PDB file of C-alpha atoms (C1' of nucleotides) in Angstrom:
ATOM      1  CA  UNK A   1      14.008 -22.296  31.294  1.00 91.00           C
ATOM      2  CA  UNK A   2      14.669 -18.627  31.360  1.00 91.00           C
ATOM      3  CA  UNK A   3      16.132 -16.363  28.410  1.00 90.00           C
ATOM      4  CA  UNK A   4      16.708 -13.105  28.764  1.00 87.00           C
ATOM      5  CA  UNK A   5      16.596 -10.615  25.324  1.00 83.00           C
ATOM      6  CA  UNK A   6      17.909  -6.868  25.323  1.00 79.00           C
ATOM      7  CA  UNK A   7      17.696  -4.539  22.987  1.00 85.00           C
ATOM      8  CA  UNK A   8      15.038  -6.269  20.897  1.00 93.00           C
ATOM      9  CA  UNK A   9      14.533  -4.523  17.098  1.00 96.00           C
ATOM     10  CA  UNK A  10      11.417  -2.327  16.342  1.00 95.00           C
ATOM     11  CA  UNK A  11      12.543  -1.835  12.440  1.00 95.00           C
ATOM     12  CA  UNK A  12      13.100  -4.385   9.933  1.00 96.00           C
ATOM     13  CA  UNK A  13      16.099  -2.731   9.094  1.00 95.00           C
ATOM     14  CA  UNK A  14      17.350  -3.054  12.529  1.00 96.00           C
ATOM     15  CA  UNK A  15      15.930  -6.485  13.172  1.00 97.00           C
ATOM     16  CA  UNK A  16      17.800  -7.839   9.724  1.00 97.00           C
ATOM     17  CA  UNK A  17      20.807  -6.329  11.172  1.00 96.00           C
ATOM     18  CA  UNK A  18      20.558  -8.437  14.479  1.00 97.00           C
ATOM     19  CA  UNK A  19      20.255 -11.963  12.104  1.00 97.00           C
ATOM     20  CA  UNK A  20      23.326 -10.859  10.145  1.00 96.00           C
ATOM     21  CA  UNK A  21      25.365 -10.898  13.546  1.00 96.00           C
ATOM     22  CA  UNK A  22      23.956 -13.795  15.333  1.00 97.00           C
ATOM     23  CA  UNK A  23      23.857 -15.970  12.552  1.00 97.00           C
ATOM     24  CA  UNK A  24      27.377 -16.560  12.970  1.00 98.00           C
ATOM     25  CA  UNK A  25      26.741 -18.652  15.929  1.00 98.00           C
ATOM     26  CA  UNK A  26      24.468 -21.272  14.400  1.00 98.00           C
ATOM     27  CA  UNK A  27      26.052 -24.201  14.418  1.00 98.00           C
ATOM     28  CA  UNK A  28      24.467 -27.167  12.331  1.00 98.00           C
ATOM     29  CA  UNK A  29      27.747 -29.582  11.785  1.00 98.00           C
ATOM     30  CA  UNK A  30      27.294 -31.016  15.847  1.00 98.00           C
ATOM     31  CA  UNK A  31      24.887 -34.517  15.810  1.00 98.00           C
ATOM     32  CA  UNK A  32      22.177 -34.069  18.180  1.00 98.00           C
ATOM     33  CA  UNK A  33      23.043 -34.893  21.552  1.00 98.00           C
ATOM     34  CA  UNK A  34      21.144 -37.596  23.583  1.00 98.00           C
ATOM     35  CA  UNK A  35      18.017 -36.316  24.577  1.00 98.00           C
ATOM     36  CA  UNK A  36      14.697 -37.008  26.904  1.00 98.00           C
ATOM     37  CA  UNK A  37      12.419 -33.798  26.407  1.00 98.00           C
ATOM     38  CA  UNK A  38      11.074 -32.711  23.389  1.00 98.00           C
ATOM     39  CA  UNK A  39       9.546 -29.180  23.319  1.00 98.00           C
ATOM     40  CA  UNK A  40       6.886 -27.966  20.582  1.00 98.00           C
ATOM     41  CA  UNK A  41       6.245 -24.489  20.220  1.00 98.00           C
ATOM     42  CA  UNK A  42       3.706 -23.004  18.474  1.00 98.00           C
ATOM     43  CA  UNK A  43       1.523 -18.978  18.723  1.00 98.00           C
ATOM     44  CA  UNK A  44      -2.036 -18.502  18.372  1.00 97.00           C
ATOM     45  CA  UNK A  45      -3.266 -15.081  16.867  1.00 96.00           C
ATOM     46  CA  UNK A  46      -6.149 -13.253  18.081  1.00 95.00           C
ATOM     47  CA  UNK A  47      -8.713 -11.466  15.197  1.00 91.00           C
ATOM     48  CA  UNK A  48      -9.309  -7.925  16.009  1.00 86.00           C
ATOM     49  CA  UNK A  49      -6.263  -6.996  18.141  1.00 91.00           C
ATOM     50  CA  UNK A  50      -2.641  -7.350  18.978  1.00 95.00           C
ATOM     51  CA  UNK A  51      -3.002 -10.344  21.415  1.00 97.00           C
ATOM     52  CA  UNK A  52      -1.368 -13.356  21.336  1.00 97.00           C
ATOM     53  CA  UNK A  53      -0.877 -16.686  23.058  1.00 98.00           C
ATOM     54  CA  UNK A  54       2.449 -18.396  23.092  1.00 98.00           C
ATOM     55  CA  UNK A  55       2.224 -22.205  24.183  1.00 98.00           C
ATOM     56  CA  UNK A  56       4.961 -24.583  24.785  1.00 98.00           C
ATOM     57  CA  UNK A  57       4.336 -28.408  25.416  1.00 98.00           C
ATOM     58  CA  UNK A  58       7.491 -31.250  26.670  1.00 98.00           C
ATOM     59  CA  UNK A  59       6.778 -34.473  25.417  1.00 98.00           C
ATOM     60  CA  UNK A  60       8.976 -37.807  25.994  1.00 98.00           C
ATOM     61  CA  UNK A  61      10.931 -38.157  23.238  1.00 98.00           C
ATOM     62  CA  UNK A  62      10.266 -41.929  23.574  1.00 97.00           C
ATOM     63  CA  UNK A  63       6.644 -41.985  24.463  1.00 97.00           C
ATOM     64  CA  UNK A  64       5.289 -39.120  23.264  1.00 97.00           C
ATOM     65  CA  UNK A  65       3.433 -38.549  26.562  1.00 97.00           C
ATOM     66  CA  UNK A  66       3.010 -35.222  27.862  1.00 97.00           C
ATOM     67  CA  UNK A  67       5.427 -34.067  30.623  1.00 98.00           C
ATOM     68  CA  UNK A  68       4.435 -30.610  31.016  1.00 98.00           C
ATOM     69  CA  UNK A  69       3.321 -27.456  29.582  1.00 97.00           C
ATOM     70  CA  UNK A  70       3.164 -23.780  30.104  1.00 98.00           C
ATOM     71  CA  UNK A  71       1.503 -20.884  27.847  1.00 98.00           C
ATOM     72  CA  UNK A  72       2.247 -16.742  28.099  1.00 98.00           C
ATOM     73  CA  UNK A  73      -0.352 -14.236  26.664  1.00 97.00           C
ATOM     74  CA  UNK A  74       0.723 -10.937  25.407  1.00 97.00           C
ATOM     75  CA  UNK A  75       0.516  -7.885  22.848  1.00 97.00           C
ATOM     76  CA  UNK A  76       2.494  -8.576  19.778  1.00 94.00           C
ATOM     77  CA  UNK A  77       4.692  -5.534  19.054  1.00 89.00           C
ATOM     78  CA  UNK A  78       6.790  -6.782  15.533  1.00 95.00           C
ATOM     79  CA  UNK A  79       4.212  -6.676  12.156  1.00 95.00           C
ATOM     80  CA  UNK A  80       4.487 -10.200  10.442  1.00 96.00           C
ATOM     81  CA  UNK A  81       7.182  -9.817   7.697  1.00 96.00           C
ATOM     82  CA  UNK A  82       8.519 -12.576   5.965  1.00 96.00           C
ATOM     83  CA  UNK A  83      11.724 -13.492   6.979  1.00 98.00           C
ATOM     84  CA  UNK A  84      11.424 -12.138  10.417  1.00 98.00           C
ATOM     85  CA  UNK A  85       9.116 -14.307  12.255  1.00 98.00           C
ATOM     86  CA  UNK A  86      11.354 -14.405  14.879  1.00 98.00           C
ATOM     87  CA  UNK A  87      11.394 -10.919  15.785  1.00 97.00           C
ATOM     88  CA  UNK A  88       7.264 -11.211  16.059  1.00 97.00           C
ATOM     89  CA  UNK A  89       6.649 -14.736  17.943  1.00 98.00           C
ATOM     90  CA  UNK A  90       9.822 -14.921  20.070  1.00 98.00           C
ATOM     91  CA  UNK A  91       8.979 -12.735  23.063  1.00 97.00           C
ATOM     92  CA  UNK A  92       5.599 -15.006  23.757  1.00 98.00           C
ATOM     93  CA  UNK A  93       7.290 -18.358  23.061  1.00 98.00           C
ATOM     94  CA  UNK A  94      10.362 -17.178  25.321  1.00 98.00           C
ATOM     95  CA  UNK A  95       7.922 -16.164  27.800  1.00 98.00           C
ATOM     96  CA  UNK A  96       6.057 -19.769  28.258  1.00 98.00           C
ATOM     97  CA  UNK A  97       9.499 -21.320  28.258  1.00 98.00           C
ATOM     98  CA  UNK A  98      10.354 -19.706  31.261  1.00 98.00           C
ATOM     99  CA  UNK A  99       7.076 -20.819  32.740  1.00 98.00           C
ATOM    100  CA  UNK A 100       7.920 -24.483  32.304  1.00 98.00           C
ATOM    101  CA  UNK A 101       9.142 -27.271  35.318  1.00 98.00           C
ATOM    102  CA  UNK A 102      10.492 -29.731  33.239  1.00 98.00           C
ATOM    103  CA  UNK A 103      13.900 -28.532  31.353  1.00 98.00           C
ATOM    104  CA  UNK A 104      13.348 -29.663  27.464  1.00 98.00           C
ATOM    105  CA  UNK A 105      16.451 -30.759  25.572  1.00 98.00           C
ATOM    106  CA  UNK A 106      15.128 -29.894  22.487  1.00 98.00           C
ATOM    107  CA  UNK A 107      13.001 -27.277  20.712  1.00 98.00           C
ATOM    108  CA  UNK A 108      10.851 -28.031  17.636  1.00 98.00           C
ATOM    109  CA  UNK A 109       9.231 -24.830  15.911  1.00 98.00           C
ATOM    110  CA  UNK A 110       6.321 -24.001  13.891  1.00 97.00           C
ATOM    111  CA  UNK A 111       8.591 -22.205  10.883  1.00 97.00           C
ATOM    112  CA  UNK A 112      11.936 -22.744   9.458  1.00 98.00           C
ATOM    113  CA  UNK A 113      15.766 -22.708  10.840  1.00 98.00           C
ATOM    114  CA  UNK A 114      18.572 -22.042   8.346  1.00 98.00           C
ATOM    115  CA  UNK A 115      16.277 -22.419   5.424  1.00 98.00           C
ATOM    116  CA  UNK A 116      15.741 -18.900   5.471  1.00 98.00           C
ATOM    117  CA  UNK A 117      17.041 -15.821   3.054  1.00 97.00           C
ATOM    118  CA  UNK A 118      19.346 -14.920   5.512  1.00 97.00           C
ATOM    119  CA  UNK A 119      20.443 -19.014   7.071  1.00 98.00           C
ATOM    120  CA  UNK A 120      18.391 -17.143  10.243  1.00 98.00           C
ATOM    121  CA  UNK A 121      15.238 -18.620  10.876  1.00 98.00           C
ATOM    122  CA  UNK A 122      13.080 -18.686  13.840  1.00 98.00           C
ATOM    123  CA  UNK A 123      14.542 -21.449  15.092  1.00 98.00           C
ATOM    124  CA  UNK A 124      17.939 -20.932  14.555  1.00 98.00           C
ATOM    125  CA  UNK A 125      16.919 -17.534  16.802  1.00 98.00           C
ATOM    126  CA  UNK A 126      15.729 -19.363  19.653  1.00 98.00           C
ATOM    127  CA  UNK A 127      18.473 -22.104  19.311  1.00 98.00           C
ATOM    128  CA  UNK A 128      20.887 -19.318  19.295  1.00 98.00           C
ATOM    129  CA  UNK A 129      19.520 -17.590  22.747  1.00 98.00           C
ATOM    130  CA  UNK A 130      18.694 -20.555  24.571  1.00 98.00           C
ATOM    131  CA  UNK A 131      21.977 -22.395  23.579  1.00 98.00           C
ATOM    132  CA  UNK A 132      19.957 -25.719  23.075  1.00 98.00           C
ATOM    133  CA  UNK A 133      19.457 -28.154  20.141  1.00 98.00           C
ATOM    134  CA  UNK A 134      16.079 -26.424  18.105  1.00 98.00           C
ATOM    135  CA  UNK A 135      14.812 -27.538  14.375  1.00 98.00           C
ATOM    136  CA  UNK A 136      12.012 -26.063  12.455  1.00 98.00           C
ATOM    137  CA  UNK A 137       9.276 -27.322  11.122  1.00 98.00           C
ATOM    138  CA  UNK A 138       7.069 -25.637   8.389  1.00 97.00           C
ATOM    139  CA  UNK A 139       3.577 -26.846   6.628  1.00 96.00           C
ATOM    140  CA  UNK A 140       5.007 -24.794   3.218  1.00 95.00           C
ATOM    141  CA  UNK A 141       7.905 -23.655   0.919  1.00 92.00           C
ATOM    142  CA  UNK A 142       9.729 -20.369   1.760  1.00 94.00           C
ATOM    143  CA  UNK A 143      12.920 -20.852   0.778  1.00 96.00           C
ATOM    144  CA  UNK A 144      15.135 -23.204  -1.745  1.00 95.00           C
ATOM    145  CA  UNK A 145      14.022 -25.622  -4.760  1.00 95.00           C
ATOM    146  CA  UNK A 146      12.792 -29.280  -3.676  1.00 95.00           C
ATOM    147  CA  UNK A 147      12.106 -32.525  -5.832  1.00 94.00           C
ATOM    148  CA  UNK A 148       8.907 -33.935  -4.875  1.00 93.00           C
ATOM    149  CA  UNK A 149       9.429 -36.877  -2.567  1.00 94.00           C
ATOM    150  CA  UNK A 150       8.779 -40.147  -2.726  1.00 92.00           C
ATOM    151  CA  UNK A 151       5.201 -40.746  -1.414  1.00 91.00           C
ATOM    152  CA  UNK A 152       5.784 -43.215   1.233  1.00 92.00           C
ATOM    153  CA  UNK A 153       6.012 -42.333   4.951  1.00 94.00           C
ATOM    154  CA  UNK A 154       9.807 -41.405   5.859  1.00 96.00           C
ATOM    155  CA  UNK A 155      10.659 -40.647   2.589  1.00 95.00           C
ATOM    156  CA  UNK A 156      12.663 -37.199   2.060  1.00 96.00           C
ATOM    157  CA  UNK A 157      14.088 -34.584  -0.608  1.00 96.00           C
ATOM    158  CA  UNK A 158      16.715 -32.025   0.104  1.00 97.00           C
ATOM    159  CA  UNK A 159      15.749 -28.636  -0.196  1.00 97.00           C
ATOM    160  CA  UNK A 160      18.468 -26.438  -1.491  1.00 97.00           C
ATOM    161  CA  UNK A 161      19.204 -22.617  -1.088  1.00 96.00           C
ATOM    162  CA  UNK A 162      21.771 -20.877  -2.767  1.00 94.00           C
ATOM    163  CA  UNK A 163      23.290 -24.135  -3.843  1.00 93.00           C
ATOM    164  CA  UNK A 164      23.427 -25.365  -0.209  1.00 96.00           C
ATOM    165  CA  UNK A 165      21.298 -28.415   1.362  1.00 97.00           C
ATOM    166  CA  UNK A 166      19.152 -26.234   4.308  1.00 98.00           C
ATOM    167  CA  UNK A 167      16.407 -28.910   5.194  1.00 98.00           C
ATOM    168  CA  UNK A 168      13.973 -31.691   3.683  1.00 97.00           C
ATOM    169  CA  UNK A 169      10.995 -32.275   2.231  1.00 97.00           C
ATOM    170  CA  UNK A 170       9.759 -34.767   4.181  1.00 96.00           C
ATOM    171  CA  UNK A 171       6.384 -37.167   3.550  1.00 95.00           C
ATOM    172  CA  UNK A 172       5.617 -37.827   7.422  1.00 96.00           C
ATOM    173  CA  UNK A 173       2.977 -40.111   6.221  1.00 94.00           C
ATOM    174  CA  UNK A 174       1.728 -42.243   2.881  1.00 92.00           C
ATOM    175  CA  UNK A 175       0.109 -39.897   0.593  1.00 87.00           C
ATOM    176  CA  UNK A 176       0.214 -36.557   2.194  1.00 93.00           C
ATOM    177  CA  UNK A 177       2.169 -33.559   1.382  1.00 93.00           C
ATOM    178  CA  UNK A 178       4.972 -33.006   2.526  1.00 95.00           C
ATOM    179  CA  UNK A 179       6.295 -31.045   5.759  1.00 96.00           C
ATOM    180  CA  UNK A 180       9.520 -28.812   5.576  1.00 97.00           C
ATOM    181  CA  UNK A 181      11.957 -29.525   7.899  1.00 98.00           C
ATOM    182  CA  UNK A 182      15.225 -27.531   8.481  1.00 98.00           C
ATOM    183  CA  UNK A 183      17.927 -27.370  11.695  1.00 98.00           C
ATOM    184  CA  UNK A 184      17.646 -24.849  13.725  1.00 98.00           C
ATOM    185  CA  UNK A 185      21.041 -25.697  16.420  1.00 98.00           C
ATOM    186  CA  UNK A 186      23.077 -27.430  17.877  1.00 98.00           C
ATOM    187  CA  UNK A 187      21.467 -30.522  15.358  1.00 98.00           C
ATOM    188  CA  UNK A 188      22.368 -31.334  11.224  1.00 98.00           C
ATOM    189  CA  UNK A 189      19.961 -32.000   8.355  1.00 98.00           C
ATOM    190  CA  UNK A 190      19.949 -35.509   8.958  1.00 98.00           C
ATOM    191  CA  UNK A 191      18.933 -35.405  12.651  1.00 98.00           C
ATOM    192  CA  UNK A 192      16.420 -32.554  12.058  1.00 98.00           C
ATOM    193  CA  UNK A 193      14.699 -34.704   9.451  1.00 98.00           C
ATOM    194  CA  UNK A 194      14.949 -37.967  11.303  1.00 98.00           C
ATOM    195  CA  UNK A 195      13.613 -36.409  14.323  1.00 98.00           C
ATOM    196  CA  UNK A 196      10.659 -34.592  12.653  1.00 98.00           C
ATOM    197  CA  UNK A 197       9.705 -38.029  11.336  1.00 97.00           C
ATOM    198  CA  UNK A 198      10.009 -40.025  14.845  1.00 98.00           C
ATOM    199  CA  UNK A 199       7.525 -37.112  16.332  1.00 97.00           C
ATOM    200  CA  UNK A 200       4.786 -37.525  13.560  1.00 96.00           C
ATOM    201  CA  UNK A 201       4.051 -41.276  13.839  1.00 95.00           C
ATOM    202  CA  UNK A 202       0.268 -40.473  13.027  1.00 93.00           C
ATOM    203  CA  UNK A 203      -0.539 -37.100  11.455  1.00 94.00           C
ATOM    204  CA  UNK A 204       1.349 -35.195   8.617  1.00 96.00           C
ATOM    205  CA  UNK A 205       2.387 -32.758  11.531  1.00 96.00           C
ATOM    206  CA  UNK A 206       4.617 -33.789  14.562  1.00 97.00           C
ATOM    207  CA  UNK A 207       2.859 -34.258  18.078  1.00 97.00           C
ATOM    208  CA  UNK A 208       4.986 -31.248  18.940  1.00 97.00           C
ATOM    209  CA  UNK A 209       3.241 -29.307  16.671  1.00 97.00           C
ATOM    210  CA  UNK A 210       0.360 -30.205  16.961  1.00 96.00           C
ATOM    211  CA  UNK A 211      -0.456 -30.128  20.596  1.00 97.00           C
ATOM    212  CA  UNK A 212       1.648 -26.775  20.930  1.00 97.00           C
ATOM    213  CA  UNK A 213      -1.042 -25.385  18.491  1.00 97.00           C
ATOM    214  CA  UNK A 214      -3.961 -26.272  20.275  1.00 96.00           C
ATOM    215  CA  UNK A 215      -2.690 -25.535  23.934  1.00 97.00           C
ATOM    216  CA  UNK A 216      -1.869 -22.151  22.370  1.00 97.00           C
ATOM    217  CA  UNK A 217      -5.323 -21.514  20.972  1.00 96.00           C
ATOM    218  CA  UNK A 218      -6.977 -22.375  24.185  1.00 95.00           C
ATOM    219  CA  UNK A 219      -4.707 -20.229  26.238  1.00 96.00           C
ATOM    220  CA  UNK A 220      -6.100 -16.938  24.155  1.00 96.00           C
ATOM    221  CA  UNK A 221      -9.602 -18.183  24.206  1.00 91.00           C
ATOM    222  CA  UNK A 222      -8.878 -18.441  27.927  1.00 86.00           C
ATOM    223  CA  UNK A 223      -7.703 -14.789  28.436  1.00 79.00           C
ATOM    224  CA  UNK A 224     -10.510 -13.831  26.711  1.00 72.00           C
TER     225      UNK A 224
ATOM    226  C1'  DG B   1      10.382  -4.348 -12.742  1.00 88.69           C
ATOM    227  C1'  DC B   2       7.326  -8.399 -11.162  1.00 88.69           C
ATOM    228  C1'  DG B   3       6.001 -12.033  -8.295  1.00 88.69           C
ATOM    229  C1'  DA B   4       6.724 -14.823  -4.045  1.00 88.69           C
ATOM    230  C1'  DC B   5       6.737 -14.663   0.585  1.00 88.69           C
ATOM    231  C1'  DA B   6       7.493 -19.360   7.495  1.00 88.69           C
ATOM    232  C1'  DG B   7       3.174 -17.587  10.848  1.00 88.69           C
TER     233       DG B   7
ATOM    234  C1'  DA C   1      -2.142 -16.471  11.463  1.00 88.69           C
ATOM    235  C1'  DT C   2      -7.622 -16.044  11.234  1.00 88.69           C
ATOM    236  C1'  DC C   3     -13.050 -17.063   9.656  1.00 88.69           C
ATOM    237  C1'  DT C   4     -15.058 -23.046  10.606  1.00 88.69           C
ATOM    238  C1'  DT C   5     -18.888 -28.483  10.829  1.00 88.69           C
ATOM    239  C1'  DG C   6     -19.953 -31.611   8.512  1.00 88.69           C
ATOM    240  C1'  DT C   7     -18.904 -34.367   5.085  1.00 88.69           C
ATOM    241  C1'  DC C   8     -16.972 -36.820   0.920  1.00 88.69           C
ATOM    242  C1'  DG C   9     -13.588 -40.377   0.068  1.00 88.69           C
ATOM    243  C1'  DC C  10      -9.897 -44.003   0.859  1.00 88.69           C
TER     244       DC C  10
END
DNA sequence: GCGACAG
DNA sequence: ATCTTGTCGC
């Protein structure tokens, strides 16, 4: 799948700017549409320089099986700010997607969507350029005020921001803490969260996650 | 002003 | 994010 980005922000002042404008096209009111591939994203870091490995892996949303997989090594340009993930992980990720055979209908992310200071997460970002359904999910709090939930598997608390419900707390399995789930696009709370849970049938984290985070450490071991 | 702060 | 194997506990 191939995205193209122009004029991509080298400030944070700049980059802030560009969520202000195209956060009016998230749209987190439409159900999730009917869907076969589910994409998990996820970038590894190297230790004593700027690379980075982006890694993107399709599962079937049904089996969980692996359909495909692609990965994109670069030189991170953006410094890691909070609140502007995006502008720092998006060129690798966008890179590996356009690597990929098999078209994903959906995008998980490592991060958050519109629970974010600005409704303007990383996954609303890449929702928002690749016009596809896209939820986040994080392994802790950034933004909004949670009640713990209950500690069975499937078992959820709204997280609020600024009075408004932007994701769940969600207990993916019996005794574990909780994962942070918000929409990204094109998908509503309630999807996001039911979703998130469907993907992690074993481990706190969803497959998505979790194989998108190895794949991506390998690849930058492997360009080594 | 101070502390918190996705990865 | 990253440094990191085995090990204690349910």
């Amino acid at each position: 799948m191939l995205i193209t980005h122009e004029k991509w922000p080298r400030t944070a002042s700049e980059a802030e700017a560009e969520q202000e404008r195209l956060s009016a096209l998230v749209d987190v009111s439409t159900p999730l549409a009917p869907h076969r591939y589910i994409a998990g994203l996820d970038v590894a870091y190297a230790i004593g320089s700027s690379r980075v490995a982006g890694a993107v892996v399709v599962l079937d949303a049904d089996t969980l099986a692996v359909e495909d997989m692609a990965t994109a090594v670069m030189d991170v340009e953006f410094p890691y700010v909070p609140g502007l993930l995006a502008f720092r992980e998006l060129p690798a990720l966008i890179a590996a997607l356009a690597e990929l055979t098999v078209e994903p209908d959906v995008l998980v992310c490592d991060g958050y969507g519109i629970a974010h200071p600005r409704r303007f997460g990383l996954a609303c970002h890449l929702g928002v350029l690749a016009g596809k359904p896209t939820l986040g999910v994080a392994k802790t709090a950034f933004v909004g005020r949670f009640a713990e939930p209950g500690e069975q598997r499937g078992e959820a608390a709204e997280l609020v921001h600024d009075g408004a419900v932007v994701g769940a707390a969600l207990r993916t399995q019996y005794a574990t803490k909780p994962v942070f789930v918000s929409p990204g696009h094109l998908i509503t709370v309630e999807d996001a969260t039911r979703l998130a849970l469907q993907l992690a049938p074993k481990y706190r984290l969803p497959e998505t996650t979790r194989l998108a985070d190895q794949l991506s450490r390998r690849a930058l071991g492997a360009a080594a």
